[in-house]
Short mmCIF file of C-alpha atoms and ligand atoms in Angstrom, two decimals:
data_model
loop_
_atom_site.label_atom_id
_atom_site.label_comp_id
_atom_site.label_asym_id
_atom_site.label_seq_id
_atom_site.Cartn_x
_atom_site.Cartn_y
_atom_site.Cartn_z
CA MET Q 1 22.68 -2.35 45.13
CA LYS Q 2 19.15 -1.90 45.63
CA ARG Q 3 19.06 1.16 43.30
CA LEU Q 4 20.65 -1.28 40.59
CA ILE Q 5 18.16 -3.96 41.38
CA GLN Q 6 15.33 -1.10 41.07
CA ALA Q 7 16.86 0.14 37.96
CA ILE Q 8 16.86 -3.53 36.29
CA CYS Q 9 13.29 -4.34 37.24
CA ILE Q 10 12.20 -1.07 35.74
CA ALA Q 11 14.34 -1.92 32.52
CA THR Q 12 12.72 -5.32 32.20
CA ILE Q 13 9.21 -4.11 32.76
CA THR Q 14 9.73 -1.64 30.28
CA THR Q 15 11.16 -3.85 27.71
CA ALA Q 16 8.61 -6.31 28.26
CA SER Q 17 5.91 -3.71 27.32
CA ALA Q 18 7.83 -2.48 24.53
CA PHE Q 19 7.62 -6.10 23.25
CA ALA Q 20 4.13 -6.82 23.92
CA ASP Q 21 2.26 -7.09 20.51
CA ASP Q 22 -0.80 -5.00 21.10
CA ARG Q 23 -1.85 -4.87 17.36
CA GLN Q 24 -5.53 -5.82 16.45
CA VAL Q 25 -5.47 -9.08 14.73
CA ILE Q 26 -7.25 -9.68 11.48
CA LYS Q 27 -8.33 -13.47 11.48
CA VAL Q 28 -8.32 -14.73 7.96
CA PRO Q 29 -8.17 -18.36 6.28
CA SER Q 30 -4.71 -19.50 6.04
CA GLU Q 31 -4.81 -19.57 2.20
CA ILE Q 32 -5.83 -15.80 2.24
CA LYS Q 33 -3.13 -14.94 4.69
CA ALA Q 34 -0.62 -16.52 2.39
CA MET Q 35 -1.87 -14.68 -0.40
CA PHE Q 36 -2.04 -11.35 1.63
CA LEU Q 37 1.62 -11.76 2.75
CA GLU Q 38 2.63 -12.46 -0.63
CA GLU Q 39 0.73 -9.28 -2.14
CA MET Q 40 2.58 -7.48 1.15
CA ARG Q 41 6.10 -8.62 0.03
CA SER Q 42 5.38 -7.63 -3.72
CA HIS Q 43 4.43 -4.24 -2.16
CA LEU Q 44 8.02 -4.02 -0.76
CA ASP Q 45 9.54 -5.00 -4.34
CA ASN Q 46 7.39 -2.20 -5.79
CA LEU Q 47 8.78 0.19 -3.42
CA ASN Q 48 12.63 -0.81 -4.50
CA GLU Q 49 11.42 -0.77 -8.14
CA ILE Q 50 9.98 2.84 -7.83
CA THR Q 51 13.21 3.84 -5.77
CA LEU Q 52 15.54 2.47 -8.76
CA ALA Q 53 13.53 4.05 -10.95
CA ILE Q 54 13.79 7.84 -9.39
CA ALA Q 55 17.31 7.07 -8.82
CA SER Q 56 18.02 6.59 -12.53
CA GLY Q 57 16.03 9.54 -13.19
CA ASP Q 58 12.99 7.48 -14.95
CA PHE Q 59 9.95 9.13 -13.17
CA LYS Q 60 7.49 7.86 -15.83
CA GLY Q 61 9.11 4.28 -15.08
CA ALA Q 62 8.50 5.09 -11.55
CA ALA Q 63 4.75 6.25 -11.79
CA TYR Q 64 4.14 3.27 -14.24
CA VAL Q 65 4.92 0.95 -11.33
CA ALA Q 66 2.81 2.74 -8.87
CA GLU Q 67 -0.23 3.15 -11.05
CA THR Q 68 0.11 -0.58 -12.38
CA LYS Q 69 1.06 -2.29 -8.98
CA MET Q 70 -0.21 -0.06 -6.12
CA THR Q 71 -3.28 1.74 -6.94
CA PHE Q 72 -6.91 0.84 -6.52
CA GLY Q 73 -7.60 -1.78 -9.17
CA HIS Q 74 -4.19 -2.35 -10.17
CA GLY Q 75 -5.28 -6.02 -10.92
CA MET Q 76 -7.53 -4.67 -13.31
CA ARG Q 77 -5.02 -2.42 -14.72
CA THR Q 78 -2.84 -4.96 -15.49
CA LEU Q 79 -5.34 -7.42 -17.20
CA MET Q 80 -6.19 -4.30 -19.39
CA LEU Q 81 -2.52 -3.74 -20.27
CA ASP Q 82 -2.18 -7.21 -20.99
CA LYS Q 83 -4.91 -7.00 -23.31
CA GLY Q 84 -3.25 -4.33 -25.20
CA LEU Q 85 -4.99 -1.11 -24.01
CA THR Q 86 -3.05 1.91 -23.81
CA PRO Q 87 -2.32 3.81 -20.22
CA GLU Q 88 -4.96 6.42 -21.63
CA GLN Q 89 -7.59 4.07 -22.49
CA ILE Q 90 -7.06 2.55 -18.96
CA ASP Q 91 -7.38 5.91 -17.38
CA ALA Q 92 -10.36 6.89 -19.14
CA ILE Q 93 -12.11 3.40 -18.36
CA MET Q 94 -11.20 3.73 -14.62
CA GLU Q 95 -12.48 7.20 -14.26
CA SER Q 96 -15.71 6.22 -15.72
CA MET Q 97 -16.15 3.16 -13.38
CA ARG Q 98 -15.26 5.65 -10.48
CA GLN Q 99 -17.92 7.81 -11.53
CA GLN Q 100 -20.49 5.28 -12.29
CA ASN Q 101 -19.81 3.89 -8.54
CA GLY Q 102 -20.48 7.50 -7.41
CA GLY Q 103 -17.16 6.90 -5.77
CA THR Q 104 -18.12 4.38 -3.66
CA MET Q 105 -16.12 1.86 -5.40
CA GLY Q 106 -13.22 1.22 -3.27
CA ARG Q 107 -14.46 3.27 -0.35
CA GLY Q 108 -14.79 0.47 2.03
CA LYS Q 109 -14.25 -2.06 -0.53
CA GLY Q 110 -10.80 -2.26 -1.51
CA MET Q 111 -8.71 -5.13 -1.52
CA GLY Q 112 -10.31 -6.88 -4.43
CA LYS Q 113 -13.93 -6.94 -3.03
CA GLY Q 114 -15.11 -4.15 -5.07
CA MET Q 115 -13.47 -5.32 -8.37
CA GLY Q 116 -15.56 -8.66 -7.79
CA GLY Q 117 -14.52 -10.82 -10.77
CA GLY Q 118 -11.53 -8.63 -11.45
CA GLY Q 119 -9.54 -11.69 -11.62
CA GLN Q 120 -6.56 -10.40 -10.09
CA GLY Q 121 -8.19 -8.71 -7.25
CA MET Q 122 -7.06 -10.42 -3.79
CA GLY Q 123 -10.78 -11.11 -3.19
CA MET Q 124 -10.13 -10.58 0.43
CA GLY Q 125 -11.90 -7.20 1.24
CA ARG Q 126 -14.55 -9.42 2.84
CA TYR Q 127 -12.02 -10.66 5.55
CA MET Q 128 -10.81 -7.26 6.45
CA PRO Q 129 -12.70 -4.77 8.99
CA ASP Q 130 -13.89 -1.65 7.50
CA GLU Q 131 -10.91 0.33 9.13
CA VAL Q 132 -8.34 -1.63 7.38
CA ARG Q 133 -10.27 -1.50 4.06
CA GLN Q 134 -10.08 2.14 4.49
CA LEU Q 135 -6.45 2.27 5.00
CA GLY Q 136 -6.07 -0.19 2.09
CA GLN Q 137 -8.03 2.76 0.32
CA THR Q 138 -5.78 5.71 1.58
CA PHE Q 139 -2.82 3.61 0.59
CA HIS Q 140 -4.05 3.40 -2.89
CA GLU Q 141 -4.85 6.85 -3.33
CA ALA Q 142 -1.51 7.94 -1.84
CA ALA Q 143 0.16 5.63 -4.64
CA ALA Q 144 -1.98 7.30 -7.41
CA ASN Q 145 -1.00 10.73 -6.12
CA PHE Q 146 2.60 9.67 -6.29
CA ALA Q 147 2.22 8.49 -9.69
CA LYS Q 148 0.56 11.66 -10.50
CA VAL Q 149 3.42 13.79 -8.99
CA ALA Q 150 6.08 11.51 -10.74
CA LYS Q 151 4.18 11.71 -13.96
CA SER Q 152 4.24 15.56 -13.94
CA VAL Q 153 8.22 15.90 -13.63
CA SER Q 154 9.61 17.52 -16.80
CA SER Q 155 12.93 17.02 -18.18
CA PRO Q 156 15.78 17.92 -17.02
CA ALA Q 157 14.13 17.05 -13.31
CA THR Q 158 15.17 20.11 -11.00
CA ALA Q 159 16.16 19.65 -7.23
CA GLU Q 160 12.32 20.63 -6.51
CA ASP Q 161 11.07 17.91 -8.48
CA TYR Q 162 12.99 15.27 -6.74
CA GLN Q 163 11.66 16.80 -3.45
CA ASN Q 164 8.30 16.65 -4.65
CA VAL Q 165 8.74 13.11 -5.73
CA PHE Q 166 9.96 11.88 -2.58
CA ASN Q 167 7.36 13.60 -0.38
CA ALA Q 168 4.58 11.93 -2.31
CA LEU Q 169 6.63 8.62 -2.18
CA SER Q 170 6.96 9.22 1.81
CA GLU Q 171 3.18 9.83 2.02
CA THR Q 172 2.44 6.30 0.58
CA ILE Q 173 5.16 4.85 2.85
CA ASP Q 174 3.55 6.31 5.90
CA VAL Q 175 0.49 4.35 5.21
CA CYS Q 176 2.05 1.17 4.92
CA SER Q 177 3.68 2.11 8.57
CA ALA Q 178 0.23 3.35 9.64
CA CYS Q 179 -1.49 -0.21 8.89
CA HIS Q 180 1.56 -2.50 10.07
CA SER Q 181 1.59 -0.79 13.45
CA SER Q 182 -2.15 -1.30 14.04
CA TYR Q 183 -2.76 -4.42 12.50
CA ARG Q 184 -1.43 -8.12 12.10
CA VAL Q 185 -2.88 -10.95 10.45
CA GLU Q 186 -3.51 -14.48 11.88
C1 HEC O 1 -4.26 -1.71 4.91
C2 HEC O 1 -3.21 -2.53 5.67
C3 HEC O 1 -1.88 -2.65 5.12
C4 HEC O 1 -1.22 -1.62 4.14
C5 HEC O 1 -1.61 -0.10 3.52
C6 HEC O 1 0.02 -2.39 3.74
N1 HEC O 1 0.36 -3.27 4.70
FE1 HEC O 1 2.04 -4.79 4.71
N2 HEC O 1 1.10 -5.81 5.97
C7 HEC O 1 -0.22 -5.65 6.34
C8 HEC O 1 -0.54 -6.66 7.69
C9 HEC O 1 -1.91 -6.69 8.31
C10 HEC O 1 0.72 -7.21 7.45
C11 HEC O 1 0.94 -8.93 8.63
C12 HEC O 1 1.53 -8.35 9.67
C13 HEC O 1 1.68 -9.45 10.56
O1 HEC O 1 0.85 -10.28 10.85
O2 HEC O 1 2.62 -9.45 11.41
C14 HEC O 1 1.53 -6.97 6.65
C15 HEC O 1 2.85 -7.46 6.25
C16 HEC O 1 3.63 -6.87 5.40
C17 HEC O 1 4.88 -7.46 5.29
C18 HEC O 1 5.64 -8.83 5.61
C19 HEC O 1 5.24 -10.11 4.80
C20 HEC O 1 5.53 -11.23 5.07
O3 HEC O 1 5.64 -12.35 4.09
O4 HEC O 1 5.33 -11.87 6.62
C21 HEC O 1 5.69 -6.60 4.26
C22 HEC O 1 7.00 -6.87 3.49
C23 HEC O 1 4.62 -5.59 4.22
N3 HEC O 1 3.61 -5.65 4.52
C24 HEC O 1 5.14 -4.64 3.12
C25 HEC O 1 4.09 -3.54 2.89
C26 HEC O 1 4.38 -2.16 2.26
C27 HEC O 1 5.85 -2.08 1.65
C28 HEC O 1 3.52 -1.35 2.13
C29 HEC O 1 3.18 -0.20 1.55
C30 HEC O 1 4.00 0.12 0.20
C31 HEC O 1 2.40 -2.20 2.76
N4 HEC O 1 2.95 -3.55 3.30
C32 HEC O 1 0.91 -1.58 3.03
C33 HEC O 1 -1.11 -4.34 6.27
C34 HEC O 1 -0.67 -3.47 5.48
#
């Protein structure tokens, strides 16, 4: 009996600590929190769109979703696409902006801050601690790499192509998880 009680106590303690939320809190104004979580939910939709595109063998479509909705400055891209620029023209503009900024744009300034009046940026970078902005940047880079890998698939796609594409996608999802296991917003 004593053993059983001991076992229950240990189980309770272990469960309690497993449920303790020791993630770091990011404090943001409530409207920013709402925007942030909305953007997050859209990322889950993006992942779903990407997965569906891959399932139907549409690698260009998968790359397009990642590039227009998940890479650094995705809001800018959407704006430029709306204005009728071609993806090639946009790539060139983004590249020259990256160079002008000596690579500092985004580094520590992601999540809309670097893009300032980009219009579509979340503009909440200033509420984010540096490490979170860094993770955001890592996330954008992983998405950009995924887009690159997916775009390079020629048709017909080989088993190796699928492996490469899913590996790159998994690296992107890893960043989602890394951030979620360390931070929460309040
Ligand atoms: C830079 C950090 C970061 C990255 C990268 C990130 N998230 Fe989040 N996400 C968060 C934080 C912080 C929350 C709030 C969690 C909380 O308060 O419990 C969140 C919440 C969410 C939510 C819940 C939204 C809600 O309405 O409550 C979803 C869904 C989500 N993220 C999906 C994703 C997906 C999918 C990815 C990757 C494609 C991703 N996130 C990448 C930080 C991040």
